[in-house]
Amino acid sequence: MQLVIIAGGKGTRLGLKDIPKPMVEIAGKPLLEHQIDLAKRYGIKEIFILSGHLAHVIENYFGNGEKFGVKIHHIVEPYPLGTAGSLKLLEGILQDRFMVFYGDVVMDFDLKSFIEFDAKHESIGTTLVHPNDHPYDSDLLEVDADNKVIKVIPKPHNENEYYQNLVNAAVYIFSPEIFDFIEADISQDFGKHILKKIVDSSKLLYAYKTPEYIKDMGTADRFEKVKNDFISGKVARLNKQNKRPCVFLDRDGVINKNMDSNPLAKDFELLEDVSAAIKLINNSDYLSVVVTNQPMIAKGFVSFDEVEMTHKKMETLLGKEGAFLNGIYYCPHHPEKGFDGEIPELKMDCNCRKPKSGMLLQAAEDLNIDLANSWIIGDSERDLLAGKNVGCKTIYISKEISDNADFNAENLLKATNIILKNGAKK
């Protein structure tokens, strides 16, 4: 697979004058060189660098790529064309599916898994998405249960709506068909113009979800943070090829007020200090994943759409306070029959309903979770057993004591502090 790196950024907000933004140094190398190293590590050795501002600095440093072990082609835009407009310059040159990086993004992710996901779908392309701690200020995508992109939500967002915290990370795999959606000789961007065109067309666009490290360095504050994360090893450590521990969270009674009698999204309320607790998890090496039984779907009391809306509200409220979840898994089944309006095909003894551990095992497969070093926090014995069944440590949220729990805590914040005190990496 060939790689295109869009490297036209000026770095004005970083105070750069003599070098373009992708040439800013991190740990002794330009960011652009780190991106090339990442691609080479996964066998990508032909790279097209699209540049504009101070393009000669990039070309003089990299040349034809021979001394870096790759083949580099330099294409200079005649005037600013935006991320998509500049890609149009490669129409007719790129004949097969290709990958796109933005040159101002610090990242380390499993390209092999990304490519394999893309290969499973007949589509015009795949975009990489992830949650972040400022979704209110990010371009978001909405996906369906099959990870097909169904809506593009550019910033600023409607204050009265709720969204999935799925941020467009500006990493793509495209078919050459993408060029049909880009006009020649005018400035266009993928996030603002092209992705919406695709979603509105008959062509399919998929989203690859990942919790790996992918962050832009657009401001001086962000640059210092990502630089420190790189030097500390955090950027490489979060690559999905490395197992990560997780904090599994029950939903009702742990994150929000119990919704048994009020199952609608409008009644969802976060409990006190929940956002602060999840932010602590986000700042550690632990993943944060919700695993929740939602039997009211099977009973006919609430629809899938309503539960999905509740989860959008949860993600939106957490995001406004700088917290995020790496995954949400829910079981819609219930084994007992006899409810008016119940959904017959959902009345079953499944493997996902806690105290069984199906949701935890699915998350472990999806996110490469180290279950032996993970925790589950819940307010019922079902939660504790689901965790114990797969080797997780357990914390019981209650004013009472559970003999099945490794620890007991009154709320999520206190439970999180117990976990971080017992060995979370920073």
GROMACS .gro file of C-alpha atoms in nm:
model
  426
    1MET     CA    1   0.000   0.000   0.000
    2GLN     CA    2   0.119   0.353  -0.080
    3LEU     CA    3   0.104   0.640   0.168
    4VAL     CA    4   0.019   1.005   0.107
    5ILE     CA    5   0.126   1.257   0.372
    6ILE     CA    6  -0.043   1.596   0.349
    7ALA     CA    7   0.226   1.829   0.479
    8GLY     CA    8   0.121   2.182   0.391
    9GLY     CA    9   0.074   2.319   0.743
   10LYS     CA   10   0.240   2.650   0.834
   11GLY     CA   11   0.253   2.612   1.214
   12THR     CA   12   0.151   2.973   1.275
   13ARG     CA   13   0.004   2.893   1.619
   14LEU     CA   14   0.331   2.722   1.713
   15GLY     CA   15   0.527   3.034   1.622
   16LEU     CA   16   0.719   2.861   1.342
   17LYS     CA   17   0.893   3.081   1.084
   18ASP     CA   18   1.173   2.889   0.913
   19ILE     CA   19   1.022   2.543   0.890
   20PRO     CA   20   0.678   2.406   0.796
   21LYS     CA   21   0.468   2.252   1.070
   22PRO     CA   22   0.541   1.883   0.988
   23MET     CA   23   0.914   1.949   1.034
   24VAL     CA   24   0.885   2.047   1.401
   25GLU     CA   25   1.122   1.834   1.605
   26ILE     CA   26   1.015   1.571   1.856
   27ALA     CA   27   1.276   1.358   2.033
   28GLY     CA   28   1.549   1.459   1.791
   29LYS     CA   29   1.357   1.401   1.465
   30PRO     CA   30   1.105   1.596   1.258
   31LEU     CA   31   0.748   1.475   1.313
   32LEU     CA   32   0.734   1.384   0.945
   33GLU     CA   33   1.024   1.143   0.992
   34HIS     CA   34   0.843   0.972   1.280
   35GLN     CA   35   0.543   0.921   1.050
   36ILE     CA   36   0.763   0.773   0.780
   37ASP     CA   37   0.922   0.542   1.038
   38LEU     CA   38   0.574   0.425   1.143
   39ALA     CA   39   0.475   0.348   0.784
   40LYS     CA   40   0.801   0.168   0.714
   41ARG     CA   41   0.756  -0.047   1.025
   42TYR     CA   42   0.439  -0.188   0.866
   43GLY     CA   43   0.591  -0.243   0.524
   44ILE     CA   44   0.479   0.078   0.351
   45LYS     CA   45   0.778   0.203   0.155
   46GLU     CA   46   0.641   0.429  -0.120
   47ILE     CA   47   0.537   0.770   0.006
   48PHE     CA   48   0.399   1.082  -0.160
   49ILE     CA   49   0.455   1.404   0.036
   50LEU     CA   50   0.214   1.683  -0.059
   51SER     CA   51   0.358   2.012   0.059
   52GLY     CA   52   0.328   2.383  -0.002
   53HIS     CA   53   0.458   2.628   0.258
   54LEU     CA   54   0.841   2.607   0.273
   55ALA     CA   55   0.827   2.288   0.068
   56HIS     CA   56   1.200   2.309  -0.006
   57VAL     CA   57   1.278   2.242   0.363
   58ILE     CA   58   1.098   1.907   0.342
   59GLU     CA   59   1.249   1.813   0.006
   60ASN     CA   60   1.602   1.908   0.109
   61TYR     CA   61   1.577   1.699   0.426
   62PHE     CA   62   1.420   1.384   0.283
   63GLY     CA   63   1.533   1.387  -0.078
   64ASN     CA   64   1.416   1.075  -0.261
   65GLY     CA   65   1.391   0.884   0.067
   66GLU     CA   66   1.679   0.647  -0.006
   67LYS     CA   67   1.868   0.720   0.317
   68PHE     CA   68   1.543   0.658   0.514
   69GLY     CA   69   1.480   0.321   0.350
   70VAL     CA   70   1.176   0.435   0.149
   71LYS     CA   71   1.090   0.588  -0.188
   72ILE     CA   72   0.959   0.944  -0.159
   73HIS     CA   73   0.784   1.153  -0.425
   74HIS     CA   74   0.749   1.528  -0.359
   75ILE     CA   75   0.447   1.713  -0.494
   76VAL     CA   76   0.415   2.086  -0.427
   77GLU     CA   77   0.076   2.253  -0.450
   78PRO     CA   78   0.082   2.572  -0.663
   79TYR     CA   79  -0.130   2.754  -0.405
   80PRO     CA   80  -0.315   2.645  -0.088
   81LEU     CA   81  -0.561   2.374  -0.189
   82GLY     CA   82  -0.665   2.230   0.147
   83THR     CA   83  -0.628   1.868   0.251
   84ALA     CA   84  -0.852   1.727  -0.023
   85GLY     CA   85  -0.767   1.978  -0.294
   86SER     CA   86  -0.399   1.894  -0.270
   87LEU     CA   87  -0.473   1.520  -0.293
   88LYS     CA   88  -0.642   1.585  -0.628
   89LEU     CA   89  -0.292   1.650  -0.768
   90LEU     CA   90  -0.231   1.273  -0.746
   91GLU     CA   91  -0.530   1.176  -0.960
   92GLY     CA   92  -0.417   0.926  -1.222
   93ILE     CA   93  -0.098   0.849  -1.029
   94LEU     CA   94  -0.253   0.644  -0.747
   95GLN     CA   95  -0.411   0.337  -0.906
   96ASP     CA   96  -0.483   0.124  -0.598
   97ARG     CA   97  -0.615   0.183  -0.244
   98PHE     CA   98  -0.384   0.412  -0.051
   99MET     CA   99  -0.344   0.552   0.298
  100VAL     CA  100  -0.347   0.920   0.399
  101PHE     CA  101  -0.181   1.087   0.699
  102TYR     CA  102  -0.196   1.452   0.798
  103GLY     CA  103   0.158   1.574   0.862
  104ASP     CA  104   0.078   1.751   1.191
  105VAL     CA  105  -0.047   1.443   1.381
  106VAL     CA  106   0.154   1.259   1.646
  107MET     CA  107   0.055   0.894   1.638
  108ASP     CA  108   0.147   0.531   1.677
  109PHE     CA  109  -0.119   0.280   1.580
  110ASP     CA  110  -0.151  -0.071   1.439
  111LEU     CA  111  -0.159  -0.007   1.064
  112LYS     CA  112  -0.196  -0.380   0.997
  113SER     CA  113  -0.529  -0.396   1.184
  114PHE     CA  114  -0.645  -0.078   1.009
  115ILE     CA  115  -0.566  -0.222   0.665
  116GLU     CA  116  -0.731  -0.555   0.751
  117PHE     CA  117  -1.049  -0.379   0.867
  118ASP     CA  118  -1.064  -0.178   0.545
  119ALA     CA  119  -1.018  -0.492   0.335
  120LYS     CA  120  -1.331  -0.649   0.486
  121HIS     CA  121  -1.560  -0.391   0.326
  122GLU     CA  122  -1.650  -0.292  -0.028
  123SER     CA  123  -1.625   0.084   0.014
  124ILE     CA  124  -1.480   0.405  -0.114
  125GLY     CA  125  -1.273   0.420   0.202
  126THR     CA  126  -1.223   0.391   0.575
  127THR     CA  127  -1.161   0.672   0.820
  128LEU     CA  128  -0.997   0.622   1.156
  129VAL     CA  129  -1.203   0.750   1.451
  130HIS     CA  130  -1.144   0.769   1.824
  131PRO     CA  131  -1.286   0.939   2.133
  132ASN     CA  132  -1.111   1.243   2.277
  133ASP     CA  133  -1.143   1.480   2.572
  134HIS     CA  134  -1.274   1.773   2.367
  135PRO     CA  135  -1.541   1.634   2.130
  136TYR     CA  136  -1.734   1.961   2.159
  137ASP     CA  137  -1.450   2.124   1.963
  138SER     CA  138  -1.391   1.842   1.712
  139ASP     CA  139  -1.530   1.718   1.384
  140LEU     CA  140  -1.738   1.411   1.468
  141LEU     CA  141  -1.881   1.117   1.278
  142GLU     CA  142  -2.182   0.902   1.357
  143VAL     CA  143  -2.173   0.533   1.270
  144ASP     CA  144  -2.427   0.251   1.270
  145ALA     CA  145  -2.393  -0.092   1.430
  146ASP     CA  146  -2.185  -0.212   1.133
  147ASN     CA  147  -1.944   0.085   1.163
  148LYS     CA  148  -2.074   0.245   0.845
  149VAL     CA  149  -2.053   0.625   0.859
  150ILE     CA  150  -2.407   0.762   0.845
  151LYS     CA  151  -2.354   1.126   0.943
  152VAL     CA  152  -2.080   1.388   0.938
  153ILE     CA  153  -2.098   1.641   1.222
  154PRO     CA  154  -1.854   1.930   1.170
  155LYS     CA  155  -1.792   2.178   1.447
  156PRO     CA  156  -1.955   2.388   1.585
  157HIS     CA  157  -2.221   2.145   1.704
  158ASN     CA  158  -2.586   2.200   1.786
  159GLU     CA  159  -2.599   2.254   2.164
  160ASN     CA  160  -2.936   2.079   2.187
  161GLU     CA  161  -2.821   1.748   2.033
  162TYR     CA  162  -2.626   1.450   2.165
  163TYR     CA  163  -2.344   1.280   1.977
  164GLN     CA  164  -2.123   0.975   1.972
  165ASN     CA  165  -1.773   1.076   2.079
  166LEU     CA  166  -1.616   0.957   1.754
  167VAL     CA  167  -1.364   1.211   1.638
  168ASN     CA  168  -1.238   1.206   1.281
  169ALA     CA  169  -0.865   1.144   1.339
  170ALA     CA  170  -0.764   1.250   0.984
  171VAL     CA  171  -0.617   0.911   0.891
  172TYR     CA  172  -0.777   0.744   0.589
  173ILE     CA  173  -0.762   0.458   0.343
  174PHE     CA  174  -0.920   0.551   0.009
  175SER     CA  175  -1.002   0.391  -0.321
  176PRO     CA  176  -0.899   0.597  -0.626
  177GLU     CA  177  -1.273   0.663  -0.661
  178ILE     CA  178  -1.222   0.936  -0.402
  179PHE     CA  179  -1.096   1.164  -0.679
  180ASP     CA  180  -1.448   1.173  -0.827
  181PHE     CA  181  -1.560   1.362  -0.516
  182ILE     CA  182  -1.285   1.627  -0.529
  183GLU     CA  183  -1.301   1.925  -0.764
  184ALA     CA  184  -0.985   2.038  -0.934
  185ASP     CA  185  -0.801   2.364  -0.863
  186ILE     CA  186  -1.006   2.480  -0.563
  187SER     CA  187  -0.940   2.456  -0.191
  188GLN     CA  188  -1.131   2.173  -0.020
  189ASP     CA  189  -1.096   1.977   0.303
  190PHE     CA  190  -1.199   1.623   0.383
  191GLY     CA  191  -1.370   1.705   0.713
  192LYS     CA  192  -1.562   2.007   0.586
  193HIS     CA  193  -1.647   1.904   0.232
  194ILE     CA  194  -1.559   1.558   0.103
  195LEU     CA  195  -1.675   1.313   0.372
  196LYS     CA  196  -2.027   1.456   0.367
  197LYS     CA  197  -2.038   1.420  -0.011
  198ILE     CA  198  -1.952   1.053   0.025
  199VAL     CA  199  -2.211   0.990   0.298
  200ASP     CA  200  -2.478   1.167   0.091
  201SER     CA  201  -2.393   0.953  -0.213
  202SER     CA  202  -2.451   0.585  -0.277
  203LYS     CA  203  -2.089   0.506  -0.188
  204LEU     CA  204  -2.001   0.350   0.147
  205LEU     CA  205  -1.756   0.494   0.399
  206TYR     CA  206  -1.658   0.296   0.710
  207ALA     CA  207  -1.511   0.398   1.044
  208TYR     CA  208  -1.232   0.210   1.219
  209LYS     CA  209  -1.252   0.271   1.594
  210THR     CA  210  -0.934   0.271   1.798
  211PRO     CA  211  -0.816   0.385   2.143
  212GLU     CA  212  -0.456   0.428   2.023
  213TYR     CA  213  -0.255   0.750   2.044
  214ILE     CA  214  -0.343   0.989   1.760
  215LYS     CA  215  -0.333   1.360   1.844
  216ASP     CA  216  -0.276   1.676   1.648
  217MET     CA  217  -0.029   1.932   1.777
  218GLY     CA  218  -0.216   2.241   1.662
  219THR     CA  219  -0.143   2.466   1.960
  220ALA     CA  220   0.164   2.529   2.174
  221ASP     CA  221   0.000   2.362   2.475
  222ARG     CA  222  -0.095   2.053   2.275
  223PHE     CA  223   0.252   2.035   2.124
  224GLU     CA  224   0.417   2.027   2.466
  225LYS     CA  225   0.179   1.755   2.581
  226VAL     CA  226   0.228   1.527   2.280
  227LYS     CA  227   0.603   1.585   2.288
  228ASN     CA  228   0.614   1.476   2.653
  229ASP     CA  229   0.392   1.176   2.577
  230PHE     CA  230   0.629   1.074   2.299
  231ILE     CA  231   0.941   1.109   2.512
  232SER     CA  232   0.781   0.919   2.802
  233GLY     CA  233   0.700   0.627   2.572
  234LYS     CA  234   0.323   0.666   2.607
  235VAL     CA  235   0.266   0.719   2.235
  236ALA     CA  236   0.429   0.385   2.145
  237ARG     CA  237   0.292   0.206   2.451
  238LEU     CA  238  -0.070   0.264   2.347
  239ASN     CA  239  -0.029   0.087   2.011
  240LYS     CA  240  -0.294  -0.186   1.997
  241GLN     CA  241  -0.030  -0.454   1.945
  242ASN     CA  242   0.049  -0.403   2.315
  243LYS     CA  243  -0.208  -0.538   2.560
  244ARG     CA  244  -0.362  -0.273   2.784
  245PRO     CA  245  -0.545  -0.302   3.116
  246CYS     CA  246  -0.902  -0.181   3.135
  247VAL     CA  247  -1.148  -0.045   3.389
  248PHE     CA  248  -1.486  -0.199   3.306
  249LEU     CA  249  -1.775   0.013   3.430
  250ASP     CA  250  -2.132  -0.086   3.495
  251ARG     CA  251  -2.366   0.193   3.388
  252ASP     CA  252  -2.676   0.245   3.606
  253GLY     CA  253  -2.583   0.316   3.966
  254VAL     CA  254  -2.215   0.363   3.884
  255ILE     CA  255  -2.205   0.630   3.611
  256ASN     CA  256  -2.562   0.759   3.627
  257LYS     CA  257  -2.868   0.752   3.847
  258ASN     CA  258  -3.056   0.425   3.817
  259MET     CA  259  -3.299   0.431   3.521
  260ASP     CA  260  -3.513   0.124   3.594
  261SER     CA  261  -3.830   0.330   3.630
  262ASN     CA  262  -3.728   0.603   3.382
  263PRO     CA  263  -3.550   0.433   3.091
  264LEU     CA  264  -3.561   0.730   2.849
  265ALA     CA  265  -3.262   0.939   2.746
  266LYS     CA  266  -3.424   1.256   2.877
  267ASP     CA  267  -3.407   1.111   3.230
  268PHE     CA  268  -3.036   1.024   3.215
  269GLU     CA  269  -2.827   1.205   3.480
  270LEU     CA  270  -2.459   1.162   3.560
  271LEU     CA  271  -2.376   1.096   3.923
  272GLU     CA  272  -2.153   1.341   4.108
  273ASP     CA  273  -1.778   1.327   4.033
  274VAL     CA  274  -1.822   1.064   3.760
  275SER     CA  275  -1.656   1.282   3.496
  276ALA     CA  276  -1.363   1.351   3.729
  277ALA     CA  277  -1.323   0.976   3.791
  278ILE     CA  278  -1.329   0.885   3.422
  279LYS     CA  279  -1.079   1.162   3.344
  280LEU     CA  280  -0.841   0.999   3.590
  281ILE     CA  281  -0.880   0.671   3.403
  282ASN     CA  282  -0.826   0.849   3.070
  283ASN     CA  283  -0.501   1.001   3.196
  284SER     CA  284  -0.367   0.659   3.299
  285ASP     CA  285  -0.287   0.367   3.071
  286TYR     CA  286  -0.620   0.204   3.155
  287LEU     CA  287  -0.897   0.186   2.898
  288SER     CA  288  -1.247   0.288   3.012
  289VAL     CA  289  -1.524   0.058   2.887
  290VAL     CA  290  -1.892   0.041   2.984
  291VAL     CA  291  -2.053  -0.304   3.008
  292THR     CA  292  -2.422  -0.286   3.089
  293ASN     CA  293  -2.726  -0.518   3.091
  294GLN     CA  294  -3.021  -0.352   2.916
  295PRO     CA  295  -3.296  -0.616   2.947
  296MET     CA  296  -3.569  -0.357   2.904
  297ILE     CA  297  -3.506  -0.381   2.530
  298ALA     CA  298  -3.605  -0.749   2.531
  299LYS     CA  299  -3.898  -0.674   2.759
  300GLY     CA  300  -4.027  -0.417   2.510
  301PHE     CA  301  -4.003  -0.125   2.754
  302VAL     CA  302  -3.748   0.066   2.547
  303SER     CA  303  -3.608   0.051   2.191
  304PHE     CA  304  -3.255   0.006   2.065
  305ASP     CA  305  -3.270   0.362   1.933
  306GLU     CA  306  -3.361   0.497   2.277
  307VAL     CA  307  -3.071   0.313   2.442
  308GLU     CA  308  -2.836   0.442   2.173
  309MET     CA  309  -2.965   0.794   2.236
  310THR     CA  310  -2.901   0.749   2.609
  311HIS     CA  311  -2.544   0.651   2.532
  312LYS     CA  312  -2.500   0.952   2.304
  313LYS     CA  313  -2.620   1.172   2.589
  314MET     CA  314  -2.376   1.000   2.826
  315GLU     CA  315  -2.085   1.056   2.588
  316THR     CA  316  -2.185   1.418   2.523
  317LEU     CA  317  -2.216   1.505   2.892
  318LEU     CA  318  -1.886   1.336   2.974
  319GLY     CA  319  -1.718   1.505   2.679
  320LYS     CA  320  -1.826   1.850   2.796
  321GLU     CA  321  -1.631   1.781   3.114
  322GLY     CA  322  -1.323   1.646   2.936
  323ALA     CA  323  -1.386   1.272   2.988
  324PHE     CA  324  -1.445   0.990   2.742
  325LEU     CA  325  -1.516   0.618   2.709
  326ASN     CA  326  -1.317   0.383   2.489
  327GLY     CA  327  -1.613   0.154   2.435
  328ILE     CA  328  -1.977   0.089   2.525
  329TYR     CA  329  -2.109  -0.267   2.521
  330TYR     CA  330  -2.464  -0.358   2.618
  331CYS     CA  331  -2.669  -0.676   2.636
  332PRO     CA  332  -3.030  -0.638   2.509
  333HIS     CA  333  -3.139  -0.989   2.611
  334HIS     CA  334  -3.349  -1.131   2.894
  335PRO     CA  335  -3.413  -1.501   2.965
  336GLU     CA  336  -3.764  -1.482   3.114
  337LYS     CA  337  -4.076  -1.458   2.898
  338GLY     CA  338  -4.418  -1.317   2.979
  339PHE     CA  339  -4.386  -0.938   2.940
  340ASP     CA  340  -4.643  -0.744   2.737
  341GLY     CA  341  -4.478  -0.616   2.419
  342GLU     CA  342  -4.163  -0.825   2.465
  343ILE     CA  343  -3.931  -0.896   2.170
  344PRO     CA  344  -3.937  -1.277   2.124
  345GLU     CA  345  -3.604  -1.302   1.942
  346LEU     CA  346  -3.430  -1.127   2.234
  347LYS     CA  347  -3.572  -1.358   2.503
  348MET     CA  348  -3.282  -1.596   2.549
  349ASP     CA  349  -3.017  -1.723   2.785
  350CYS     CA  350  -2.726  -1.545   2.615
  351ASN     CA  351  -2.352  -1.531   2.680
  352CYS     CA  352  -2.338  -1.152   2.716
  353ARG     CA  353  -2.579  -1.086   3.003
  354LYS     CA  354  -2.389  -1.039   3.328
  355PRO     CA  355  -2.295  -1.239   3.538
  356LYS     CA  356  -2.172  -1.407   3.220
  357SER     CA  357  -1.868  -1.239   3.071
  358GLY     CA  358  -1.946  -1.213   2.700
  359MET     CA  359  -1.929  -0.832   2.688
  360LEU     CA  360  -1.591  -0.827   2.862
  361LEU     CA  361  -1.455  -1.095   2.632
  362GLN     CA  362  -1.577  -0.910   2.322
  363ALA     CA  363  -1.415  -0.588   2.442
  364ALA     CA  364  -1.093  -0.778   2.515
  365GLU     CA  365  -1.089  -0.910   2.159
  366ASP     CA  366  -1.170  -0.572   2.005
  367LEU     CA  367  -0.923  -0.367   2.211
  368ASN     CA  368  -0.654  -0.624   2.302
  369ILE     CA  369  -0.726  -0.594   2.675
  370ASP     CA  370  -0.511  -0.752   2.943
  371LEU     CA  371  -0.792  -0.904   3.150
  372ALA     CA  372  -0.562  -1.029   3.427
  373ASN     CA  373  -0.461  -0.671   3.507
  374SER     CA  374  -0.806  -0.519   3.456
  375TRP     CA  375  -1.082  -0.418   3.699
  376ILE     CA  376  -1.460  -0.411   3.700
  377ILE     CA  377  -1.658  -0.157   3.902
  378GLY     CA  378  -2.024  -0.236   3.965
  379ASP     CA  379  -2.312  -0.204   4.207
  380SER     CA  380  -2.438  -0.563   4.187
  381GLU     CA  381  -2.310  -0.914   4.247
  382ARG     CA  382  -2.367  -0.980   3.875
  383ASP     CA  383  -2.101  -0.723   3.788
  384LEU     CA  384  -1.850  -0.872   4.030
  385LEU     CA  385  -1.902  -1.226   3.901
  386ALA     CA  386  -1.869  -1.119   3.538
  387GLY     CA  387  -1.529  -0.972   3.623
  388LYS     CA  388  -1.413  -1.259   3.840
  389ASN     CA  389  -1.502  -1.510   3.568
  390VAL     CA  390  -1.229  -1.363   3.345
  391GLY     CA  391  -0.974  -1.281   3.615
  392CYS     CA  392  -1.045  -0.912   3.676
  393LYS     CA  393  -1.015  -0.745   4.014
  394THR     CA  394  -1.347  -0.618   4.146
  395ILE     CA  395  -1.481  -0.311   4.326
  396TYR     CA  396  -1.833  -0.296   4.469
  397ILE     CA  397  -2.006   0.044   4.468
  398SER     CA  398  -2.235   0.053   4.770
  399LYS     CA  399  -2.258   0.166   5.129
  400GLU     CA  400  -2.273  -0.205   5.210
  401ILE     CA  401  -1.991  -0.459   5.191
  402SER     CA  402  -1.967  -0.747   4.944
  403ASP     CA  403  -1.756  -1.049   5.030
  404ASN     CA  404  -1.716  -1.116   4.655
  405ALA     CA  405  -1.540  -0.783   4.597
  406ASP     CA  406  -1.167  -0.722   4.621
  407PHE     CA  407  -1.250  -0.369   4.737
  408ASN     CA  408  -1.559  -0.173   4.837
  409ALA     CA  409  -1.615   0.196   4.764
  410GLU     CA  410  -1.896   0.448   4.801
  411ASN     CA  411  -1.870   0.595   4.451
  412LEU     CA  412  -1.681   0.582   4.124
  413LEU     CA  413  -1.425   0.847   4.217
  414LYS     CA  414  -1.320   0.659   4.530
  415ALA     CA  415  -1.313   0.333   4.334
  416THR     CA  416  -1.092   0.490   4.067
  417ASN     CA  417  -0.847   0.617   4.325
  418ILE     CA  418  -0.821   0.263   4.465
  419ILE     CA  419  -0.729   0.136   4.119
  420LEU     CA  420  -0.472   0.406   4.049
  421LYS     CA  421  -0.316   0.351   4.390
  422ASN     CA  422  -0.268  -0.014   4.300
  423GLY     CA  423  -0.046   0.023   4.000
  424ALA     CA  424  -0.176   0.221   3.701
  425LYS     CA  425   0.098   0.334   3.467
  426LYS     CA  426   0.117   0.707   3.403
   0.00000   0.00000   0.00000
